[in-house]
Short mmCIF file of C-alpha atoms in Angstrom, two decimals:
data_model
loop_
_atom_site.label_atom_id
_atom_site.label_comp_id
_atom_site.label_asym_id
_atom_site.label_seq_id
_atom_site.Cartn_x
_atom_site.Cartn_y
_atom_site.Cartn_z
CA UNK A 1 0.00 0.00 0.00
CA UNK A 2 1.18 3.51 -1.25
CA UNK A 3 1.32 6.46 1.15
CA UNK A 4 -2.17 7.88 1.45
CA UNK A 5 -0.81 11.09 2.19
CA UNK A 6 1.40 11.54 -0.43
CA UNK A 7 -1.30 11.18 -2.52
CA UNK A 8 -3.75 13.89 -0.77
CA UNK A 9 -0.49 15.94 -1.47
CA UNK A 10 -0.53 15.49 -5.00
CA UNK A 11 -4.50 15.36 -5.53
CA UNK A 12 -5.53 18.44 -3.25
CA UNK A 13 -6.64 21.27 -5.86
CA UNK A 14 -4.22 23.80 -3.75
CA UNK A 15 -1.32 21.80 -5.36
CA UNK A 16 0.55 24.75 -7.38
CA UNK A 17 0.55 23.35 -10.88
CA UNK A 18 -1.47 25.41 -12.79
CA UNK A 19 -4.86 23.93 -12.61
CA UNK A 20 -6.99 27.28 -11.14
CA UNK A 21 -6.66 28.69 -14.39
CA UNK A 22 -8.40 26.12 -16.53
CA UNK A 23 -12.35 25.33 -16.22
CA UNK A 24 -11.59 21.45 -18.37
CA UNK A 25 -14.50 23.41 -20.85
CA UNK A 26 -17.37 24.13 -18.50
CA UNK A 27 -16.65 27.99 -19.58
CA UNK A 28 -17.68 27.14 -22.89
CA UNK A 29 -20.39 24.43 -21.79
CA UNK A 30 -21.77 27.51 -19.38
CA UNK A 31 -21.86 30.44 -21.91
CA UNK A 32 -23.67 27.93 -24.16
CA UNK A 33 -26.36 27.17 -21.67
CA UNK A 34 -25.87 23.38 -21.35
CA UNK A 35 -24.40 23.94 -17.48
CA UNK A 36 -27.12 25.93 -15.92
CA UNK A 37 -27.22 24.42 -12.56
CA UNK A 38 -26.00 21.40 -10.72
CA UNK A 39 -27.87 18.72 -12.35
CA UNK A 40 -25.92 20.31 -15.47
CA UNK A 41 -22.64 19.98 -14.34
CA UNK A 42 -23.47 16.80 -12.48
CA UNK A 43 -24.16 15.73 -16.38
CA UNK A 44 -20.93 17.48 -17.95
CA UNK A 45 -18.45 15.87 -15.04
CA UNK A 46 -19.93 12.46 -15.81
CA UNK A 47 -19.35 12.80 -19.67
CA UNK A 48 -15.66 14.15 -19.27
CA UNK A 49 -15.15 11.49 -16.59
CA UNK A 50 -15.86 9.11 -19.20
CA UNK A 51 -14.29 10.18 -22.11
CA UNK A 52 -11.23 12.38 -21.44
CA UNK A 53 -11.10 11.37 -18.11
CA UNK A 54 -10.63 7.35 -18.67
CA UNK A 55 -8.24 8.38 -21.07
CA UNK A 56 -5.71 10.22 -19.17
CA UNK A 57 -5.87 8.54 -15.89
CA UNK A 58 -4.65 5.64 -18.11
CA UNK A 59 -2.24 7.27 -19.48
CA UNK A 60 -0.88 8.47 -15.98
CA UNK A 61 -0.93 5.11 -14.73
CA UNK A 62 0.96 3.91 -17.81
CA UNK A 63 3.58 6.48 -16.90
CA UNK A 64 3.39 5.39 -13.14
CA UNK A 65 3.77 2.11 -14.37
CA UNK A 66 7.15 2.65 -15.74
CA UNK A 67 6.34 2.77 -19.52
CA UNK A 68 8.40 4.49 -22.09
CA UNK A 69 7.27 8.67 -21.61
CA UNK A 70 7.84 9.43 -25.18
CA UNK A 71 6.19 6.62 -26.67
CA UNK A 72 3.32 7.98 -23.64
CA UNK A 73 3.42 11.31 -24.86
CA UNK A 74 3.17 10.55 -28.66
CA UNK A 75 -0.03 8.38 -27.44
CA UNK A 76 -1.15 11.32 -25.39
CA UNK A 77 -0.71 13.09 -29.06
CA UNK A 78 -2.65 11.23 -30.68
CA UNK A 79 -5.15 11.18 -28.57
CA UNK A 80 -5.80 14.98 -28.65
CA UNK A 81 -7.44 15.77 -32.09
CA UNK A 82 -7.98 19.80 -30.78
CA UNK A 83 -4.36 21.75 -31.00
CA UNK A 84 -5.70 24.03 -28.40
CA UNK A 85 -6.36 21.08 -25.57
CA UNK A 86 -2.54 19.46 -27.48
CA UNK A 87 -1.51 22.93 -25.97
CA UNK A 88 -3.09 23.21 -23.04
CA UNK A 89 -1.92 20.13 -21.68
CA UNK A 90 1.61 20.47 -22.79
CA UNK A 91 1.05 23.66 -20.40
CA UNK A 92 -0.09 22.06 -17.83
CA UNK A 93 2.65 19.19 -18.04
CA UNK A 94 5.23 22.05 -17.89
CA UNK A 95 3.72 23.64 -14.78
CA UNK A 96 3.16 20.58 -13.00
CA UNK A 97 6.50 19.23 -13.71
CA UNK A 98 8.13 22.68 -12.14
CA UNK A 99 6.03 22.19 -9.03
CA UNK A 100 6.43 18.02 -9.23
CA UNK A 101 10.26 18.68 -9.23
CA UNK A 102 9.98 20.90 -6.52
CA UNK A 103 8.11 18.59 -4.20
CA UNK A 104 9.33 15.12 -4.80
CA UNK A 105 12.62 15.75 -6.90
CA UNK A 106 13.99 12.60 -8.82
CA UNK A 107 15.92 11.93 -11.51
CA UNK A 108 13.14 10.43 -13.85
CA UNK A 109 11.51 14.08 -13.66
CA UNK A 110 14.42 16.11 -14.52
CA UNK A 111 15.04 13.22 -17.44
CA UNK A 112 11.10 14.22 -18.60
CA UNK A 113 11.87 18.12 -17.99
CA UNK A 114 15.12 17.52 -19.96
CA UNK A 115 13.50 15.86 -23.30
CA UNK A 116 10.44 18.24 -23.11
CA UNK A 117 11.54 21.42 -22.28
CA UNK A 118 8.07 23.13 -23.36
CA UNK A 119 6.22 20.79 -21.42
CA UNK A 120 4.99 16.76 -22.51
CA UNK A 121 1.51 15.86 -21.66
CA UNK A 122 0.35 16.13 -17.99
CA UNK A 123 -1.02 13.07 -17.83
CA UNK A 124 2.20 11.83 -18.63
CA UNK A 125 4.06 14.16 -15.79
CA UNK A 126 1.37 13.35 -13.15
CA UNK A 127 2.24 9.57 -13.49
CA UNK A 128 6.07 10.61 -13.56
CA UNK A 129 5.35 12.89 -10.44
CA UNK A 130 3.00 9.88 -8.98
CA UNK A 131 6.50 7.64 -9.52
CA UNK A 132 8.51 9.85 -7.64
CA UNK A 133 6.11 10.31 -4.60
CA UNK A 134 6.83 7.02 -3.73
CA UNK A 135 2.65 6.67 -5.71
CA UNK A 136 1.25 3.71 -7.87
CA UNK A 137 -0.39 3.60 -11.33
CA UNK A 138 -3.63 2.95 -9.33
CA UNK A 139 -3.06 6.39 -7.52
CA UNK A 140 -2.17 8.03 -10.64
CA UNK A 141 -5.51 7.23 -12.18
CA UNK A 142 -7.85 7.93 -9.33
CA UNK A 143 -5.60 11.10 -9.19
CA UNK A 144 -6.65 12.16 -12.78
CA UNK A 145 -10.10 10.92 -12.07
CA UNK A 146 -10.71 13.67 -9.46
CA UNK A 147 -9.24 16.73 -11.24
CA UNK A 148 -11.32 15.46 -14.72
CA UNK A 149 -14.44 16.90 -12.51
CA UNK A 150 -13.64 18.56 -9.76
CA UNK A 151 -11.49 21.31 -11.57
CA UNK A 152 -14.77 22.39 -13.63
CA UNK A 153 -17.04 22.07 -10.75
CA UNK A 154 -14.55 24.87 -9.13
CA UNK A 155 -14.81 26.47 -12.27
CA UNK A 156 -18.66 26.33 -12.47
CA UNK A 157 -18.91 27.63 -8.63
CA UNK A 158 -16.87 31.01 -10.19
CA UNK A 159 -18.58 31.04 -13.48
CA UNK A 160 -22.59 31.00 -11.83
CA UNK A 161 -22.24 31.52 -8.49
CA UNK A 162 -23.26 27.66 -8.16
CA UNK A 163 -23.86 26.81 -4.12
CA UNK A 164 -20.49 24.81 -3.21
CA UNK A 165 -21.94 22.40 -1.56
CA UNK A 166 -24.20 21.92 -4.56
CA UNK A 167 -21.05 21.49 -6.38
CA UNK A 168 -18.91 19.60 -3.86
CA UNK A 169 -22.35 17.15 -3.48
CA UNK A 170 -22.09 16.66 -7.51
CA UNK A 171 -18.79 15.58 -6.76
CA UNK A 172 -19.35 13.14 -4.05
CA UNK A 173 -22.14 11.81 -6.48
CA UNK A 174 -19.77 10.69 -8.49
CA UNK A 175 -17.49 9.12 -6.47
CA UNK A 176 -18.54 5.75 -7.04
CA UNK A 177 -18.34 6.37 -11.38
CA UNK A 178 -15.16 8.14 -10.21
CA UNK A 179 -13.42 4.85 -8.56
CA UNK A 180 -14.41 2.74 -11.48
CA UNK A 181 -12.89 4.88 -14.30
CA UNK A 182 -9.65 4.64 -12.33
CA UNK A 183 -10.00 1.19 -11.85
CA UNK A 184 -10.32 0.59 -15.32
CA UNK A 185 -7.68 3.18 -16.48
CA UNK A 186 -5.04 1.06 -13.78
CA UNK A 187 -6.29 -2.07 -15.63
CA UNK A 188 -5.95 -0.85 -19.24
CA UNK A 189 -2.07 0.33 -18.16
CA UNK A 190 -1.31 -3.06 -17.07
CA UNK A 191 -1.98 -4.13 -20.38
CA UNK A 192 0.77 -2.35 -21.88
CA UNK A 193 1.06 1.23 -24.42
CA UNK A 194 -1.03 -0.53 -27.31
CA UNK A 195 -4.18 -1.18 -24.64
CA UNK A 196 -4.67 2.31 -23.38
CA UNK A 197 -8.25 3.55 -24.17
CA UNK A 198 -8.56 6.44 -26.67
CA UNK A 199 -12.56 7.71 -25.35
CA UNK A 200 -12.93 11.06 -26.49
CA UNK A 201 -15.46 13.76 -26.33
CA UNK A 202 -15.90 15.41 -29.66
CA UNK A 203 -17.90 18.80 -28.48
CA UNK A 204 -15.30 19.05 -25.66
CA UNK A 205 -12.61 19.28 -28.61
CA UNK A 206 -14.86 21.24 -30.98
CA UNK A 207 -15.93 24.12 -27.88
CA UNK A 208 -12.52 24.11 -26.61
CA UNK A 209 -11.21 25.83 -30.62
CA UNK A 210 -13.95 27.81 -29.82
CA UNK A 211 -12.98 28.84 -26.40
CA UNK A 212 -9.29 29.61 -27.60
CA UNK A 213 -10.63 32.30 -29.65
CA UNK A 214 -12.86 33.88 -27.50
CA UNK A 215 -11.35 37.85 -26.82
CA UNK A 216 -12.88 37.68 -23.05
CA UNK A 217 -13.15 34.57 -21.05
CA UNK A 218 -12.28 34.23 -17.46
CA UNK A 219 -10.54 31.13 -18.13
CA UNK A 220 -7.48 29.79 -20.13
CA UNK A 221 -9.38 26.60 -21.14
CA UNK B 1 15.35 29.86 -2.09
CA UNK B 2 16.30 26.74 -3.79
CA UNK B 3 19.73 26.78 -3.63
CA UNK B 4 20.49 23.44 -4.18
CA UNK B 5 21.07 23.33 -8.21
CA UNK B 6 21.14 19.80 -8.16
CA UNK B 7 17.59 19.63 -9.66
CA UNK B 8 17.85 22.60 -11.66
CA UNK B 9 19.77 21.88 -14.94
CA UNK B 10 16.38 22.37 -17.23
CA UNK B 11 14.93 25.82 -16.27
CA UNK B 12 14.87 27.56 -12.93
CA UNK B 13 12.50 26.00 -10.24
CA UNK B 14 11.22 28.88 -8.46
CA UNK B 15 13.34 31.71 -7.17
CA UNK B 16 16.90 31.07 -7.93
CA UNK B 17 19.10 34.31 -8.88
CA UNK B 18 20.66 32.53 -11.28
CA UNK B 19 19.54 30.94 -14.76
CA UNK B 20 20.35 27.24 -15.85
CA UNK B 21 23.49 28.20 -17.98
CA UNK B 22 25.02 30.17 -15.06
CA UNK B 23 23.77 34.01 -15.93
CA UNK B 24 21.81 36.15 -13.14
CA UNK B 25 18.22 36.18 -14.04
CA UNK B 26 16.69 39.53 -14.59
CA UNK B 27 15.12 41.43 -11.58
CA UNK B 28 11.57 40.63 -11.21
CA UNK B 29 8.84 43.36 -9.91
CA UNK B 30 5.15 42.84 -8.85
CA UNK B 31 2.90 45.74 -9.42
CA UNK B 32 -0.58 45.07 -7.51
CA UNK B 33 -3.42 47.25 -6.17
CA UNK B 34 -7.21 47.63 -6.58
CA UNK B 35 -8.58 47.65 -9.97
CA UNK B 36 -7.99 51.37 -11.82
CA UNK B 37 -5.93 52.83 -9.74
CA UNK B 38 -3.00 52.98 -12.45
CA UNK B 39 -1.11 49.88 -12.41
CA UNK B 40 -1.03 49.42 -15.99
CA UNK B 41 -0.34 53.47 -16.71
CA UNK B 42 2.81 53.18 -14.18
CA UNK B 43 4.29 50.18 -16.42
CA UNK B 44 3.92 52.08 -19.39
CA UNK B 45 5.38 54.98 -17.58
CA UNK B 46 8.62 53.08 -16.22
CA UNK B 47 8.91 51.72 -19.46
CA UNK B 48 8.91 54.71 -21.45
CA UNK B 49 11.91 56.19 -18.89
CA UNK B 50 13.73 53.03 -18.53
CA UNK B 51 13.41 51.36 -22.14
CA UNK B 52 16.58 53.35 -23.60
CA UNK B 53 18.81 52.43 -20.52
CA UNK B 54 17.87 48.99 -19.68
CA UNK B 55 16.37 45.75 -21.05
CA UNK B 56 13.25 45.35 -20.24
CA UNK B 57 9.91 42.95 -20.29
CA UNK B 58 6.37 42.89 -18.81
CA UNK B 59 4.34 40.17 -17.89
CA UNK B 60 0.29 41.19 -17.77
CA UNK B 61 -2.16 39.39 -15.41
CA UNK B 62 -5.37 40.50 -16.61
CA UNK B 63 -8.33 38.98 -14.89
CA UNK B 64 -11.00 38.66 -17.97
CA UNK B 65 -9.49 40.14 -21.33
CA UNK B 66 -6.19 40.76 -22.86
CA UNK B 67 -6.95 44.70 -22.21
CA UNK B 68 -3.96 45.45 -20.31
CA UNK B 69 -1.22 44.00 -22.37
CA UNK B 70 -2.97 45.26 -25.29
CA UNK B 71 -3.04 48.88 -24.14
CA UNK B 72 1.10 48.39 -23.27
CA UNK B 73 0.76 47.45 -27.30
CA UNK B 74 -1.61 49.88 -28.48
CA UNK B 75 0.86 52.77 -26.53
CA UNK B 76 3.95 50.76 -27.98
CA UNK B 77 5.99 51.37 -25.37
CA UNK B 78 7.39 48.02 -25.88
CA UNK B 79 7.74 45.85 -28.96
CA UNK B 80 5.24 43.04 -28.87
CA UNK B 81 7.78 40.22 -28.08
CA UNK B 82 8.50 41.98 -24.69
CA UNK B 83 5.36 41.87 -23.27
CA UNK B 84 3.11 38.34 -22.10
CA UNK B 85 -0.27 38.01 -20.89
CA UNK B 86 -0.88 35.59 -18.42
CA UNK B 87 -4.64 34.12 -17.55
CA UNK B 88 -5.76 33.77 -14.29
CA UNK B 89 -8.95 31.95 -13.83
CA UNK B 90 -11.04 34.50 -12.44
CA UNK B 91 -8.21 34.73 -9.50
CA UNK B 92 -5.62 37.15 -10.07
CA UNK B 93 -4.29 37.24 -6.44
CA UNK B 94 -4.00 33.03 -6.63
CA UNK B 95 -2.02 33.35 -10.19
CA UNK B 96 0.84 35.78 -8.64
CA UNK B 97 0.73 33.90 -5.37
CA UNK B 98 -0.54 30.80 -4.26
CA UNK B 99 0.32 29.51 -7.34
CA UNK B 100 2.76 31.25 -9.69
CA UNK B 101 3.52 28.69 -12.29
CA UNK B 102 2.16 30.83 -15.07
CA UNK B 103 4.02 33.43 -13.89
CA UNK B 104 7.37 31.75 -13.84
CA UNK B 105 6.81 30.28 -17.01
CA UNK B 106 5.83 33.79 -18.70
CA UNK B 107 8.96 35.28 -17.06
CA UNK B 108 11.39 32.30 -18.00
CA UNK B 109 10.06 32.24 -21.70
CA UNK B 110 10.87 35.90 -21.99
CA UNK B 111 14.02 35.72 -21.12
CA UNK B 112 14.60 32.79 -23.67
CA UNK B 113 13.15 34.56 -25.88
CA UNK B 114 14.43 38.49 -25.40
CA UNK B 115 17.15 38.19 -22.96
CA UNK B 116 19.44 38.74 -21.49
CA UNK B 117 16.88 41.13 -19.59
CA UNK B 118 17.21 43.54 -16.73
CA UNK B 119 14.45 44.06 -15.15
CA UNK B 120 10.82 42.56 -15.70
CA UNK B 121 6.95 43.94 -14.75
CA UNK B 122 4.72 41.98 -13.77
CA UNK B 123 1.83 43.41 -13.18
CA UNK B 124 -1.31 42.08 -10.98
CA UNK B 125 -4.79 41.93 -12.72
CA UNK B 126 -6.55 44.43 -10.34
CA UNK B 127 -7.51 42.62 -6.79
CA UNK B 128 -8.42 43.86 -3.30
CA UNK B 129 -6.03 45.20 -0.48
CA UNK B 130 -5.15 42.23 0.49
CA UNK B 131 -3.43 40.89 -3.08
CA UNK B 132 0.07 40.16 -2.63
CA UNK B 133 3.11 38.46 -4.69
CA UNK B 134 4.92 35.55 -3.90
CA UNK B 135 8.99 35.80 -2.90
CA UNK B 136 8.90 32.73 -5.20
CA UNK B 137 7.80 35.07 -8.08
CA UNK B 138 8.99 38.58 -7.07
CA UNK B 139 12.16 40.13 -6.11
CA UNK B 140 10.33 43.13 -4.88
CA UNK B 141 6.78 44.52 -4.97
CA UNK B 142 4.95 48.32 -5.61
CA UNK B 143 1.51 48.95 -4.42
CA UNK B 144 -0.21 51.31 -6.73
CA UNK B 145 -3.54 53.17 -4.65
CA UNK B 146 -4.99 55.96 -5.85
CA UNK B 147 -5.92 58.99 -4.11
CA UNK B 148 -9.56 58.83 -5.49
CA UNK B 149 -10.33 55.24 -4.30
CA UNK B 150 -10.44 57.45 -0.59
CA UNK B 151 -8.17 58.83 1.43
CA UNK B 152 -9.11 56.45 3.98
CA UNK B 153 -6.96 53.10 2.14
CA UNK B 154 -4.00 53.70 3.99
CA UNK B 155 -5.04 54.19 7.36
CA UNK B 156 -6.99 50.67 6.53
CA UNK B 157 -4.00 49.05 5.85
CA UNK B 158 -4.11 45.24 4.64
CA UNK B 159 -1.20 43.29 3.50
CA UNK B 160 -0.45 45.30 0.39
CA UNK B 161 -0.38 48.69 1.86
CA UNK B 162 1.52 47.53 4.84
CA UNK B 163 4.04 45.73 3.35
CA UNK B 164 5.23 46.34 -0.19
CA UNK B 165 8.62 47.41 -0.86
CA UNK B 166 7.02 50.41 -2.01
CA UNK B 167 3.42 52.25 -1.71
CA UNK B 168 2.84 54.27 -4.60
CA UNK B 169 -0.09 56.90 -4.18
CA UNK B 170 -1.50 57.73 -7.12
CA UNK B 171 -3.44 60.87 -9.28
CA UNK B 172 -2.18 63.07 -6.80
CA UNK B 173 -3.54 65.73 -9.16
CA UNK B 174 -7.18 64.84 -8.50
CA UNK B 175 -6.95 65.46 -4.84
CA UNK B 176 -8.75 68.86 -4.55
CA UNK B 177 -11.36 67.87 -6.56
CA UNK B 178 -12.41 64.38 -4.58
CA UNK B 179 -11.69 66.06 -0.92
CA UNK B 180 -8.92 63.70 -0.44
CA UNK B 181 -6.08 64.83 2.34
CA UNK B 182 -2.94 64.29 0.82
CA UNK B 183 -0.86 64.68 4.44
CA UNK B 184 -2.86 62.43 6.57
CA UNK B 185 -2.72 59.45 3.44
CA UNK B 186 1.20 60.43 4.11
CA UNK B 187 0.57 60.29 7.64
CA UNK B 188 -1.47 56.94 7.78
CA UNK B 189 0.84 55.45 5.25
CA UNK B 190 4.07 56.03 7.79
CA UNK B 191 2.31 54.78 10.25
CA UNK B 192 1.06 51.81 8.97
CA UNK B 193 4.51 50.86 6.95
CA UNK B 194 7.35 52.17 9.09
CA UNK B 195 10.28 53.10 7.24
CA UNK B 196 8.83 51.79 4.27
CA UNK B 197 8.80 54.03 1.59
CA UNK B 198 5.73 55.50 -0.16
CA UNK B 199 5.97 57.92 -3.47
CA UNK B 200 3.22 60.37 -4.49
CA UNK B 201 2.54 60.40 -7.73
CA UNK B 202 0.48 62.47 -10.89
CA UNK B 203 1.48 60.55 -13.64
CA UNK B 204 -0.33 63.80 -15.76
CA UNK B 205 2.19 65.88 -14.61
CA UNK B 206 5.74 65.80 -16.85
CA UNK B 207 8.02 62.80 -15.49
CA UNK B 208 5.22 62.48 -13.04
CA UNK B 209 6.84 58.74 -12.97
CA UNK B 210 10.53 59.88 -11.36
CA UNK B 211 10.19 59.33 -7.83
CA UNK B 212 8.76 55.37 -8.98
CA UNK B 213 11.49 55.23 -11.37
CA UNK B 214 14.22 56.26 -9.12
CA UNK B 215 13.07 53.48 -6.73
CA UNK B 216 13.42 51.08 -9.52
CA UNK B 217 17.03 51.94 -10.43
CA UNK B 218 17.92 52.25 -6.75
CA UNK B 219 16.58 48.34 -6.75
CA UNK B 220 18.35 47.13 -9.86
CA UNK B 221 21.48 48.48 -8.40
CA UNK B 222 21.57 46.15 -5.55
CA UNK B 223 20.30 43.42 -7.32
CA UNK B 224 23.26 43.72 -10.20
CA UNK B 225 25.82 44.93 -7.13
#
């Protein structure tokens, strides 16, 4: 068993690494109406959890597992069709990685920092950070399972004025969807680079173009 | 201070003096303070007086919109390259202190990109009294009030007031016409800050900037001594 406490480290949304800034496209879901309320973003978590979600935590656990980080990254690649979420999480890789080597420092980091200087994937640096807190792939995924929703249910709180404990009871809701899809994400890792799941959410890429563009938005992404 | 470079050889880590290949990083100040009371006319104002002298950059922190690195653009009183916007997430005091990776990264890129630099801005989107900047992210910090946001502010205090490197008290020249007492904001500031200096400014006025500017040099000269 893994330090539980290490992981409440690297999971709690205070860690510095960039996340306040991003909504994970519940800006754009807001503006167009489809998050109104709490049974909306109770509906928006669940569909990023699914999609995007499933598909990173695997591809942190893969990293937490040990597997290659460039062949992880080019995976990560191709997983992105929308340049502006490519960029965003090469972004958020970056800043994670300067507050990752900060906290736990290891060698394996600094090797990631050295071959992507502009940032590689987070997914890929929250495994490699996972690694070097002394973390499993297991932790890894349910790690990336919690920021898929609760960074936009922060960012929906902002956005509407949403009650937080309306929003912090959407995310207890799906605790139990929350476990599975990093259950599953550990699983697919197991299975090696060529198993990892590729679920996507198509008007997540499409609104997130769309959100890049925007001249006033309170958030990056 | 991370003064162990061990785990430094790919870009600084937070607040290190010094730059991977060896160089001394350029000095970094915060400019904070409520929303309109000239933040983003005192960086155009220390850049027009320093630009000729020193190497310079700004990074922007603008809470909604792109507005204030766009009016350092629209004023050109730096080429494009020299200035970055950073977004905050709604939270400008959280993005230049509780957690300044954007920050860091805007500042590192521009001196990969422009350097070797001198001195960089970086400027707060506009917050309450209590916005402050991280030691991780800032060398130093000004905070910019104005005289018609009350004369009251710095007898309130709060952590910006009381404890920037350097209170600046701004459109002096609208004092007479919003009642506000000049000599007890002086008076409330000293007591409230100690020997911590505060400079009254009017940016209106011709080199209405020196007194901010001549702090600035006064700063870069310890940090290059």
């Amino acid at each position: 068993m893994t330090s539980r406490s290490a992981l409440l480290v690297l999971a709690d949304g205070r860690f510095p690494a960039g996340g306040h800034a991003h909504s994970g496209g519940a800006e754009a879901a807001v503006r167009a109406g489809r998050v109104k309320d709490a049974a909306g973003l109770e509906s928006f978590c669940r569909g990023r959890l699914h999609t995007t979600g499933l598909t990173s935590a695997a591809l942190a656990a893969a990293a937490a597992y040990g597997l290659d980080p460039a062949a992880l990254d080019a995976a990560a690649d191709a997983r992105t069709p929308s340049p502006a979420l490519r960029a965003v999480a090469r972004r958020l890789g970056r800043q994670l990685m300067r507050a990752a080597r900060a906290t736990w420092p290891s060698a394996r980091l600094d090797a990631l920092a050295a071959m992507y200087p502009r940032g590689a994937h987070q997914p890929v640096v929250l495994g490699t950070t996972a690694l070097a807190a002394g973390l499993d792939a297991e932790d890894a995924a349910y790690c990336v399972a919690y920021e898929t929703v609760g960074g936009p249910a922060t960012a929906v709180v902002r956005l509407l004025g949403l009650d937080p404990y309306q929003a912090t009871a959407v995310l207890a809701r799906l605790v139990p969807e929350m476990d599975q899809v990093a259950e599953r994400a550990a699983a697919a890792a197991r299975q090696g680079i060529d198993a990892l799941p590729a679920a996507s959410a198509p008007l997540l890429d499409l609104t997130a173009e769309q959100h890049a563009a925007w001249p006033v938005r309170l958030f990056a992404s | 201070m991370h003064l162990d470079h061990g785990h430094t050889s790919h870009g600084a880590i937070s607040a290190d003096a010094r730059r991977p290949d060896g160089t001394r990083r350029a000095l970094r100040i915060g400019l904070g303070g409520p929303v309109g009371s000239g933040k983003t006319a005192t960086v155009a104002a220390l850049c027009r007086v320093l630009r000729d002298t020193l190497s310079l950059a700004v990074v922007t922190n603008d809470i909604y919109t792109r507005e204030d690195a766009e009016f350092l653009l629209r004023n050109a009183v730096l080429p494009p390259e020299r200035i970055q916007a950073v977004e905050t997430g709604a939270c400008p005091h959280t993005a230049i202190r509780d957690d300044i990776s954007a920050n860091l990264e805007a500042v590192e890129d521009l001196e990969d990109t422009v350097g070797p630099l001198d001195l960089i801005l970086v400027e707060s989107g506009g917050d309450n009294l209590t916005a402050t900047f991280s030691k991780g992210l800032v060398d130093a910090q000004i905070f910019v009030i104005d005289v018609a946001g009350g004369d009251d502010i710095p007898r309130k205090g709060g952590p910006g007031v009381t404890t920037a490197d350097l209170l600046v008290i701004n459109k002096t020249d609208l004092a007479p016409h919003v009642g506000s007492d000049l000599a007890r904001m002086a008076r409330d500031a000293g007591e409230q800050r100690g020997e911590l200096p505060v400079a009254f400014t009017s940016l209106r006025a011709e080199d209405g900037i020196a007194p901010v500017a001549d702090w600035v040099r006064a700063q870069l000269g310890a940090w290059t001594a």
